[in-house]
Amino acid sequence: MGKRSVAAPSAGIAGLALMTALTVTSTASPAGAATCPASTTCPTTVTFTVNAPDGLTITVPDGPVNIGSGAPGGQISGTLGPVTVSDQRAALAATWVATVSAAAGGFTTGGGTPAETVPDTAVLYWSGTGTYTGGVPADFSPGQATAGDAESLNVSRTAFRKVSGSGVNSATWNPTIVVNVPAQAVAGTYTGTVNHSVA
């Protein structure tokens, strides 16, 4: 009879203590939770990330591009095809400058002798006004808006630029190449390279 009177109260107290511990644990607040009194604003900070998909790129026509023909001492003029700068950086202040130049050595035919060469100083470029082609509106500026603004490609020239704006957008222009054919130029198909870049 002594065993029964001692064992029963001990088990009951232990069980009650365990139930009390479980009850306290189950009602505790999650880590980092905000607790606010009634009738007040209870804030939760939310974050998300906007990614810039492709950065800054320039697309130029696939060559060779034939801009026409002309006689020695005359002029040849033709459009190069659309050049597009796409700005996908999604920056707050995203400006860029597209530049253009001719490859060193000018345009040559045959063996590239002086009589078979049209120097890069005789090759001119004008961008035209261009067009905004998508995305967030921005302020663009052509390098050479009209034929009277044409510049030789013997040095790097500004073809087009984005003056101001944010977000993603793109601009396209169709530049004209003008060749002042030297009087001593021989007959042939002349080949050279017009190089664009953007930064």
Short mmCIF file of N, CA and C in Angstrom, two decimals, residues 23-175:
data_model
loop_
_atom_site.label_atom_id
_atom_site.label_comp_id
_atom_site.label_asym_id
_atom_site.label_seq_id
_atom_site.Cartn_x
_atom_site.Cartn_y
_atom_site.Cartn_z
N THR A 23 2.58 23.56 -23.59
CA THR A 23 1.66 24.66 -23.82
C THR A 23 2.40 25.97 -24.03
N VAL A 24 3.42 26.24 -23.24
CA VAL A 24 4.22 27.47 -23.35
C VAL A 24 4.96 27.50 -24.68
N THR A 25 5.55 26.37 -25.09
CA THR A 25 6.31 26.30 -26.34
C THR A 25 5.41 26.53 -27.54
N SER A 26 4.25 25.99 -27.58
CA SER A 26 3.37 26.07 -28.74
C SER A 26 2.80 27.46 -28.96
N THR A 27 2.80 28.32 -27.95
CA THR A 27 2.23 29.66 -28.13
C THR A 27 3.29 30.75 -28.28
N ALA A 28 4.59 30.39 -28.37
CA ALA A 28 5.66 31.38 -28.53
C ALA A 28 5.59 32.00 -29.93
N SER A 29 5.97 33.30 -30.08
CA SER A 29 5.95 34.00 -31.38
C SER A 29 7.09 33.52 -32.25
N PRO A 30 6.88 33.45 -33.60
CA PRO A 30 7.96 33.06 -34.51
C PRO A 30 9.11 34.06 -34.44
N ALA A 31 10.34 33.61 -34.75
CA ALA A 31 11.51 34.49 -34.73
C ALA A 31 11.32 35.63 -35.72
N GLY A 32 11.62 36.86 -35.31
CA GLY A 32 11.55 38.01 -36.20
C GLY A 32 10.16 38.58 -36.37
N ALA A 33 9.16 38.04 -35.73
CA ALA A 33 7.80 38.54 -35.89
C ALA A 33 7.63 39.85 -35.14
N ALA A 34 6.82 40.74 -35.73
CA ALA A 34 6.52 42.01 -35.08
C ALA A 34 5.23 41.89 -34.29
N THR A 35 5.22 42.45 -33.11
CA THR A 35 4.01 42.47 -32.29
C THR A 35 3.65 43.92 -32.01
N CYS A 36 2.44 44.30 -32.35
CA CYS A 36 2.01 45.68 -32.21
C CYS A 36 0.71 45.73 -31.42
N PRO A 37 0.53 46.79 -30.68
CA PRO A 37 -0.74 46.93 -29.93
C PRO A 37 -1.90 47.21 -30.86
N ALA A 38 -3.09 47.06 -30.36
CA ALA A 38 -4.29 47.29 -31.16
C ALA A 38 -4.36 48.71 -31.68
N SER A 39 -4.97 48.86 -32.86
CA SER A 39 -5.21 50.17 -33.49
C SER A 39 -3.93 50.89 -33.89
N THR A 40 -2.84 50.13 -34.14
CA THR A 40 -1.61 50.73 -34.66
C THR A 40 -1.19 49.98 -35.92
N THR A 41 -0.34 50.63 -36.73
CA THR A 41 0.18 50.00 -37.95
C THR A 41 1.31 49.04 -37.59
N CYS A 42 1.24 47.84 -38.15
CA CYS A 42 2.24 46.81 -37.85
C CYS A 42 2.97 46.47 -39.16
N PRO A 43 4.20 46.96 -39.39
CA PRO A 43 4.85 46.86 -40.70
C PRO A 43 5.62 45.57 -40.92
N THR A 44 5.67 45.16 -42.20
CA THR A 44 6.53 44.07 -42.65
C THR A 44 7.31 44.57 -43.87
N THR A 45 8.63 44.54 -43.83
CA THR A 45 9.45 44.97 -44.95
C THR A 45 9.46 43.90 -46.04
N VAL A 46 9.21 44.32 -47.29
CA VAL A 46 9.19 43.41 -48.43
C VAL A 46 10.26 43.85 -49.43
N THR A 47 11.04 42.92 -49.99
CA THR A 47 12.05 43.25 -51.01
C THR A 47 11.84 42.39 -52.26
N PHE A 48 12.27 42.91 -53.40
CA PHE A 48 12.31 42.13 -54.63
C PHE A 48 13.41 42.70 -55.51
N THR A 49 13.83 41.96 -56.54
CA THR A 49 14.96 42.35 -57.39
C THR A 49 14.51 42.48 -58.83
N VAL A 50 14.86 43.60 -59.48
CA VAL A 50 14.65 43.79 -60.90
C VAL A 50 15.98 43.54 -61.60
N ASN A 51 16.04 42.59 -62.51
CA ASN A 51 17.27 42.24 -63.20
C ASN A 51 17.41 43.00 -64.52
N ALA A 52 18.64 43.33 -64.89
CA ALA A 52 18.94 43.92 -66.20
C ALA A 52 19.29 42.77 -67.14
N PRO A 53 18.47 42.51 -68.19
CA PRO A 53 18.63 41.29 -68.97
C PRO A 53 19.88 41.19 -69.83
N ASP A 54 20.20 42.22 -70.62
CA ASP A 54 21.25 42.05 -71.63
C ASP A 54 22.30 43.15 -71.68
N GLY A 55 22.24 44.15 -70.84
CA GLY A 55 23.25 45.20 -70.88
C GLY A 55 23.10 46.12 -72.08
N LEU A 56 24.22 46.61 -72.60
CA LEU A 56 24.25 47.57 -73.69
C LEU A 56 24.85 46.92 -74.93
N THR A 57 24.10 46.89 -76.05
CA THR A 57 24.57 46.22 -77.26
C THR A 57 24.33 47.09 -78.49
N ILE A 58 25.10 46.83 -79.54
CA ILE A 58 24.90 47.50 -80.82
C ILE A 58 24.80 46.44 -81.91
N THR A 59 23.85 46.63 -82.83
CA THR A 59 23.63 45.70 -83.95
C THR A 59 23.83 46.46 -85.25
N VAL A 60 24.65 45.90 -86.14
CA VAL A 60 24.96 46.55 -87.41
C VAL A 60 24.58 45.63 -88.57
N PRO A 61 24.47 46.19 -89.79
CA PRO A 61 24.11 45.35 -90.94
C PRO A 61 25.17 44.30 -91.23
N ASP A 62 24.71 43.16 -91.71
CA ASP A 62 25.60 42.10 -92.18
C ASP A 62 26.16 42.52 -93.53
N GLY A 63 27.45 42.42 -93.71
CA GLY A 63 28.04 42.79 -95.00
C GLY A 63 28.25 41.58 -95.89
N PRO A 64 28.72 41.81 -97.10
CA PRO A 64 29.06 43.13 -97.64
C PRO A 64 27.81 43.92 -98.08
N VAL A 65 27.89 45.26 -97.90
CA VAL A 65 26.83 46.17 -98.33
C VAL A 65 27.34 46.97 -99.51
N ASN A 66 26.67 46.88 -100.66
CA ASN A 66 27.06 47.62 -101.86
C ASN A 66 26.30 48.95 -101.88
N ILE A 67 27.05 50.05 -101.84
CA ILE A 67 26.38 51.36 -101.79
C ILE A 67 26.28 52.03 -103.16
N GLY A 68 26.68 51.33 -104.22
CA GLY A 68 26.49 51.90 -105.56
C GLY A 68 27.78 51.98 -106.35
N SER A 69 27.78 52.80 -107.41
CA SER A 69 28.95 52.93 -108.29
C SER A 69 29.06 54.36 -108.79
N GLY A 70 30.23 54.69 -109.29
CA GLY A 70 30.47 56.04 -109.81
C GLY A 70 31.79 56.10 -110.54
N ALA A 71 32.05 57.21 -111.20
CA ALA A 71 33.25 57.38 -112.01
C ALA A 71 34.36 58.06 -111.21
N PRO A 72 35.63 57.90 -111.65
CA PRO A 72 36.73 58.62 -111.01
C PRO A 72 36.45 60.12 -111.00
N GLY A 73 36.72 60.74 -109.86
CA GLY A 73 36.46 62.16 -109.71
C GLY A 73 35.02 62.48 -109.31
N GLY A 74 34.17 61.47 -109.26
CA GLY A 74 32.76 61.68 -108.91
C GLY A 74 32.47 61.30 -107.48
N GLN A 75 31.22 61.08 -107.19
CA GLN A 75 30.79 60.77 -105.83
C GLN A 75 29.85 59.57 -105.84
N ILE A 76 30.01 58.71 -104.86
CA ILE A 76 29.14 57.55 -104.66
C ILE A 76 28.49 57.69 -103.29
N SER A 77 27.18 57.48 -103.22
CA SER A 77 26.48 57.65 -101.96
C SER A 77 25.41 56.57 -101.81
N GLY A 78 25.32 55.99 -100.63
CA GLY A 78 24.30 54.98 -100.36
C GLY A 78 24.15 54.73 -98.88
N THR A 79 23.01 54.16 -98.50
CA THR A 79 22.77 53.88 -97.08
C THR A 79 23.40 52.55 -96.67
N LEU A 80 23.85 52.52 -95.44
CA LEU A 80 24.51 51.32 -94.92
C LEU A 80 23.52 50.27 -94.47
N GLY A 81 22.35 50.70 -94.00
CA GLY A 81 21.37 49.79 -93.39
C GLY A 81 21.22 50.14 -91.91
N PRO A 82 20.17 49.62 -91.27
CA PRO A 82 19.87 50.04 -89.89
C PRO A 82 20.94 49.63 -88.88
N VAL A 83 21.28 50.59 -88.03
CA VAL A 83 22.17 50.35 -86.89
C VAL A 83 21.33 50.60 -85.64
N THR A 84 21.34 49.66 -84.71
CA THR A 84 20.50 49.76 -83.52
C THR A 84 21.33 49.60 -82.26
N VAL A 85 21.12 50.52 -81.32
CA VAL A 85 21.69 50.37 -79.97
C VAL A 85 20.54 50.02 -79.03
N SER A 86 20.71 48.95 -78.30
CA SER A 86 19.71 48.50 -77.33
C SER A 86 20.31 48.61 -75.93
N ASP A 87 19.66 49.41 -75.09
CA ASP A 87 20.13 49.61 -73.73
C ASP A 87 19.20 48.88 -72.77
N GLN A 88 19.66 47.74 -72.28
CA GLN A 88 18.86 46.91 -71.38
C GLN A 88 19.44 46.91 -69.97
N ARG A 89 20.21 47.95 -69.64
CA ARG A 89 20.86 47.99 -68.32
C ARG A 89 19.89 48.36 -67.20
N ALA A 90 18.76 48.95 -67.54
CA ALA A 90 17.76 49.36 -66.55
C ALA A 90 18.38 50.25 -65.48
N ALA A 91 19.23 51.17 -65.91
CA ALA A 91 19.91 52.07 -64.98
C ALA A 91 19.11 53.35 -64.77
N LEU A 92 19.34 54.01 -63.65
CA LEU A 92 18.65 55.26 -63.36
C LEU A 92 19.09 56.37 -64.30
N ALA A 93 20.40 56.48 -64.51
CA ALA A 93 20.94 57.46 -65.46
C ALA A 93 21.79 56.70 -66.46
N ALA A 94 21.19 56.34 -67.59
CA ALA A 94 21.84 55.45 -68.56
C ALA A 94 22.09 56.20 -69.87
N THR A 95 23.25 56.80 -70.00
CA THR A 95 23.62 57.45 -71.26
C THR A 95 24.63 56.58 -72.00
N TRP A 96 24.73 56.78 -73.31
CA TRP A 96 25.70 56.05 -74.10
C TRP A 96 26.10 56.85 -75.34
N VAL A 97 27.24 56.50 -75.91
CA VAL A 97 27.71 57.13 -77.15
C VAL A 97 28.12 56.03 -78.11
N ALA A 98 27.53 56.04 -79.32
CA ALA A 98 27.93 55.11 -80.38
C ALA A 98 28.91 55.84 -81.30
N THR A 99 30.03 55.22 -81.58
CA THR A 99 31.05 55.82 -82.43
C THR A 99 31.24 55.01 -83.71
N VAL A 100 31.84 55.64 -84.72
CA VAL A 100 32.05 55.00 -86.01
C VAL A 100 33.36 55.48 -86.61
N SER A 101 34.03 54.60 -87.33
CA SER A 101 35.26 54.94 -88.05
C SER A 101 35.47 53.90 -89.14
N ALA A 102 36.36 54.22 -90.06
CA ALA A 102 36.73 53.25 -91.10
C ALA A 102 38.00 52.53 -90.66
N ALA A 103 38.14 51.29 -91.08
CA ALA A 103 39.35 50.55 -90.76
C ALA A 103 40.56 51.20 -91.42
N ALA A 104 41.70 51.12 -90.76
CA ALA A 104 42.92 51.70 -91.30
C ALA A 104 43.22 51.11 -92.68
N GLY A 105 43.70 51.96 -93.58
CA GLY A 105 44.02 51.49 -94.93
C GLY A 105 42.99 51.88 -95.95
N GLY A 106 41.84 52.38 -95.51
CA GLY A 106 40.82 52.82 -96.45
C GLY A 106 40.15 51.68 -97.18
N PHE A 107 39.73 51.95 -98.42
CA PHE A 107 39.02 50.96 -99.24
C PHE A 107 39.88 50.65 -100.45
N THR A 108 40.07 49.37 -100.73
CA THR A 108 41.02 48.98 -101.77
C THR A 108 40.42 48.00 -102.77
N THR A 109 41.05 47.93 -103.93
CA THR A 109 40.74 46.91 -104.94
C THR A 109 42.06 46.34 -105.44
N GLY A 110 42.01 45.19 -106.10
CA GLY A 110 43.24 44.60 -106.65
C GLY A 110 44.31 44.41 -105.60
N GLY A 111 45.50 44.95 -105.88
CA GLY A 111 46.63 44.80 -104.97
C GLY A 111 46.74 45.89 -103.93
N GLY A 112 45.80 46.82 -103.93
CA GLY A 112 45.82 47.86 -102.91
C GLY A 112 46.91 48.90 -103.09
N THR A 113 47.37 49.09 -104.34
CA THR A 113 48.35 50.13 -104.62
C THR A 113 47.69 51.51 -104.42
N PRO A 114 48.48 52.58 -104.39
CA PRO A 114 47.86 53.91 -104.22
C PRO A 114 46.75 54.19 -105.23
N ALA A 115 46.91 53.76 -106.49
CA ALA A 115 45.87 53.97 -107.48
C ALA A 115 44.66 53.06 -107.25
N GLU A 116 44.86 52.02 -106.45
CA GLU A 116 43.78 51.07 -106.15
C GLU A 116 43.23 51.27 -104.73
N THR A 117 43.44 52.46 -104.19
CA THR A 117 43.01 52.76 -102.83
C THR A 117 42.22 54.06 -102.76
N VAL A 118 41.07 54.00 -102.11
CA VAL A 118 40.32 55.21 -101.76
C VAL A 118 40.57 55.44 -100.27
N PRO A 119 41.27 56.50 -99.90
CA PRO A 119 41.64 56.69 -98.49
C PRO A 119 40.42 56.96 -97.61
N ASP A 120 40.57 56.66 -96.33
CA ASP A 120 39.44 56.86 -95.42
C ASP A 120 39.05 58.33 -95.28
N THR A 121 39.96 59.23 -95.64
CA THR A 121 39.62 60.66 -95.60
C THR A 121 38.59 61.02 -96.67
N ALA A 122 38.48 60.18 -97.70
CA ALA A 122 37.54 60.44 -98.80
C ALA A 122 36.19 59.76 -98.57
N VAL A 123 36.05 59.05 -97.44
CA VAL A 123 34.81 58.34 -97.12
C VAL A 123 34.13 59.07 -95.97
N LEU A 124 32.90 59.55 -96.22
CA LEU A 124 32.17 60.34 -95.22
C LEU A 124 30.95 59.58 -94.70
N TYR A 125 30.47 60.04 -93.57
CA TYR A 125 29.36 59.35 -92.86
C TYR A 125 28.43 60.40 -92.28
N TRP A 126 27.13 60.17 -92.46
CA TRP A 126 26.16 60.95 -91.68
C TRP A 126 25.03 60.05 -91.23
N SER A 127 24.67 60.21 -89.96
CA SER A 127 23.76 59.27 -89.32
C SER A 127 22.30 59.46 -89.69
N GLY A 128 21.90 60.71 -89.99
CA GLY A 128 20.47 61.01 -90.09
C GLY A 128 19.89 61.14 -88.69
N THR A 129 18.62 61.47 -88.63
CA THR A 129 18.01 61.77 -87.34
C THR A 129 17.71 60.53 -86.50
N GLY A 130 17.51 59.38 -87.13
CA GLY A 130 17.24 58.16 -86.37
C GLY A 130 15.85 58.15 -85.77
N THR A 131 15.53 57.04 -85.12
CA THR A 131 14.22 56.88 -84.50
C THR A 131 14.35 56.18 -83.17
N TYR A 132 13.48 56.56 -82.22
CA TYR A 132 13.34 55.84 -80.95
C TYR A 132 12.52 54.59 -81.25
N THR A 133 13.01 53.43 -80.85
CA THR A 133 12.36 52.19 -81.28
C THR A 133 11.77 51.34 -80.17
N GLY A 134 11.76 51.82 -78.94
CA GLY A 134 11.09 51.02 -77.92
C GLY A 134 11.60 51.28 -76.53
N GLY A 135 10.81 50.86 -75.55
CA GLY A 135 11.18 51.01 -74.15
C GLY A 135 10.75 52.36 -73.60
N VAL A 136 11.44 52.79 -72.56
CA VAL A 136 11.13 54.05 -71.90
C VAL A 136 11.62 55.22 -72.77
N PRO A 137 10.80 56.23 -73.03
CA PRO A 137 11.26 57.37 -73.83
C PRO A 137 12.51 58.01 -73.24
N ALA A 138 13.42 58.44 -74.13
CA ALA A 138 14.67 59.04 -73.69
C ALA A 138 15.06 60.12 -74.68
N ASP A 139 16.11 60.85 -74.35
CA ASP A 139 16.59 61.95 -75.19
C ASP A 139 17.78 61.47 -76.00
N PHE A 140 17.59 61.32 -77.33
CA PHE A 140 18.65 60.86 -78.22
C PHE A 140 19.14 62.02 -79.09
N SER A 141 20.40 61.93 -79.55
CA SER A 141 20.96 62.98 -80.39
C SER A 141 21.81 62.36 -81.50
N PRO A 142 21.53 62.69 -82.77
CA PRO A 142 22.32 62.14 -83.88
C PRO A 142 23.69 62.79 -83.95
N GLY A 143 24.65 62.04 -84.45
CA GLY A 143 25.98 62.62 -84.64
C GLY A 143 26.03 63.59 -85.80
N GLN A 144 25.35 63.25 -86.89
CA GLN A 144 25.30 64.08 -88.09
C GLN A 144 23.88 64.01 -88.64
N ALA A 145 23.08 64.99 -88.33
CA ALA A 145 21.65 64.93 -88.65
C ALA A 145 21.36 65.06 -90.13
N THR A 146 22.18 65.80 -90.88
CA THR A 146 21.92 66.05 -92.30
C THR A 146 23.16 65.76 -93.13
N ALA A 147 22.98 65.75 -94.46
CA ALA A 147 24.10 65.51 -95.37
C ALA A 147 25.18 66.57 -95.21
N GLY A 148 24.78 67.80 -94.89
CA GLY A 148 25.74 68.87 -94.69
C GLY A 148 26.62 68.67 -93.46
N ASP A 149 26.22 67.75 -92.57
CA ASP A 149 27.00 67.47 -91.35
C ASP A 149 27.94 66.28 -91.52
N ALA A 150 27.98 65.69 -92.71
CA ALA A 150 28.77 64.48 -92.93
C ALA A 150 30.24 64.68 -92.54
N GLU A 151 30.82 63.64 -91.93
CA GLU A 151 32.21 63.71 -91.48
C GLU A 151 33.00 62.53 -92.03
N SER A 152 34.29 62.76 -92.32
CA SER A 152 35.13 61.69 -92.83
C SER A 152 35.40 60.66 -91.75
N LEU A 153 35.65 59.44 -92.17
CA LEU A 153 35.81 58.33 -91.23
C LEU A 153 37.28 58.00 -90.95
N ASN A 154 38.18 58.97 -91.19
CA ASN A 154 39.59 58.72 -90.91
C ASN A 154 39.90 58.72 -89.41
N VAL A 155 38.96 59.27 -88.60
CA VAL A 155 39.07 59.20 -87.14
C VAL A 155 37.72 58.78 -86.58
N SER A 156 37.71 58.43 -85.30
CA SER A 156 36.45 58.02 -84.68
C SER A 156 35.51 59.20 -84.56
N ARG A 157 34.25 58.99 -84.99
CA ARG A 157 33.22 60.03 -84.94
C ARG A 157 32.05 59.56 -84.09
N THR A 158 31.33 60.50 -83.52
CA THR A 158 30.10 60.16 -82.83
C THR A 158 29.02 59.90 -83.86
N ALA A 159 28.45 58.70 -83.84
CA ALA A 159 27.37 58.36 -84.76
C ALA A 159 26.00 58.70 -84.17
N PHE A 160 25.84 58.40 -82.90
CA PHE A 160 24.56 58.64 -82.23
C PHE A 160 24.82 58.61 -80.74
N ARG A 161 23.97 59.25 -79.96
CA ARG A 161 24.14 59.20 -78.51
C ARG A 161 22.81 59.28 -77.79
N LYS A 162 22.80 58.73 -76.60
CA LYS A 162 21.67 58.88 -75.69
C LYS A 162 22.09 59.92 -74.65
N VAL A 163 21.42 61.05 -74.66
CA VAL A 163 21.80 62.17 -73.82
C VAL A 163 21.30 62.02 -72.39
N SER A 164 20.07 61.52 -72.25
CA SER A 164 19.51 61.35 -70.91
C SER A 164 18.40 60.31 -70.96
N GLY A 165 18.01 59.83 -69.79
CA GLY A 165 16.93 58.85 -69.71
C GLY A 165 17.30 57.71 -68.77
N SER A 166 16.31 56.92 -68.42
CA SER A 166 16.53 55.78 -67.53
C SER A 166 15.78 54.57 -68.06
N GLY A 167 15.97 53.44 -67.38
CA GLY A 167 15.25 52.23 -67.79
C GLY A 167 15.83 51.62 -69.04
N VAL A 168 15.01 50.84 -69.75
CA VAL A 168 15.45 50.16 -70.97
C VAL A 168 14.83 50.83 -72.19
N ASN A 169 15.62 50.93 -73.26
CA ASN A 169 15.13 51.53 -74.51
C ASN A 169 16.12 51.23 -75.64
N SER A 170 15.78 51.65 -76.85
CA SER A 170 16.66 51.43 -77.99
C SER A 170 16.43 52.52 -79.02
N ALA A 171 17.43 52.72 -79.88
CA ALA A 171 17.36 53.71 -80.96
C ALA A 171 17.98 53.11 -82.21
N THR A 172 17.42 53.47 -83.37
CA THR A 172 17.89 52.95 -84.65
C THR A 172 18.11 54.11 -85.63
N TRP A 173 19.18 54.03 -86.39
CA TRP A 173 19.41 54.99 -87.47
C TRP A 173 19.95 54.25 -88.69
N ASN A 174 19.78 54.86 -89.87
CA ASN A 174 20.24 54.26 -91.12
C ASN A 174 21.24 55.22 -91.77
N PRO A 175 22.53 55.08 -91.45
CA PRO A 175 23.51 56.06 -91.89
C PRO A 175 23.78 56.01 -93.39
#
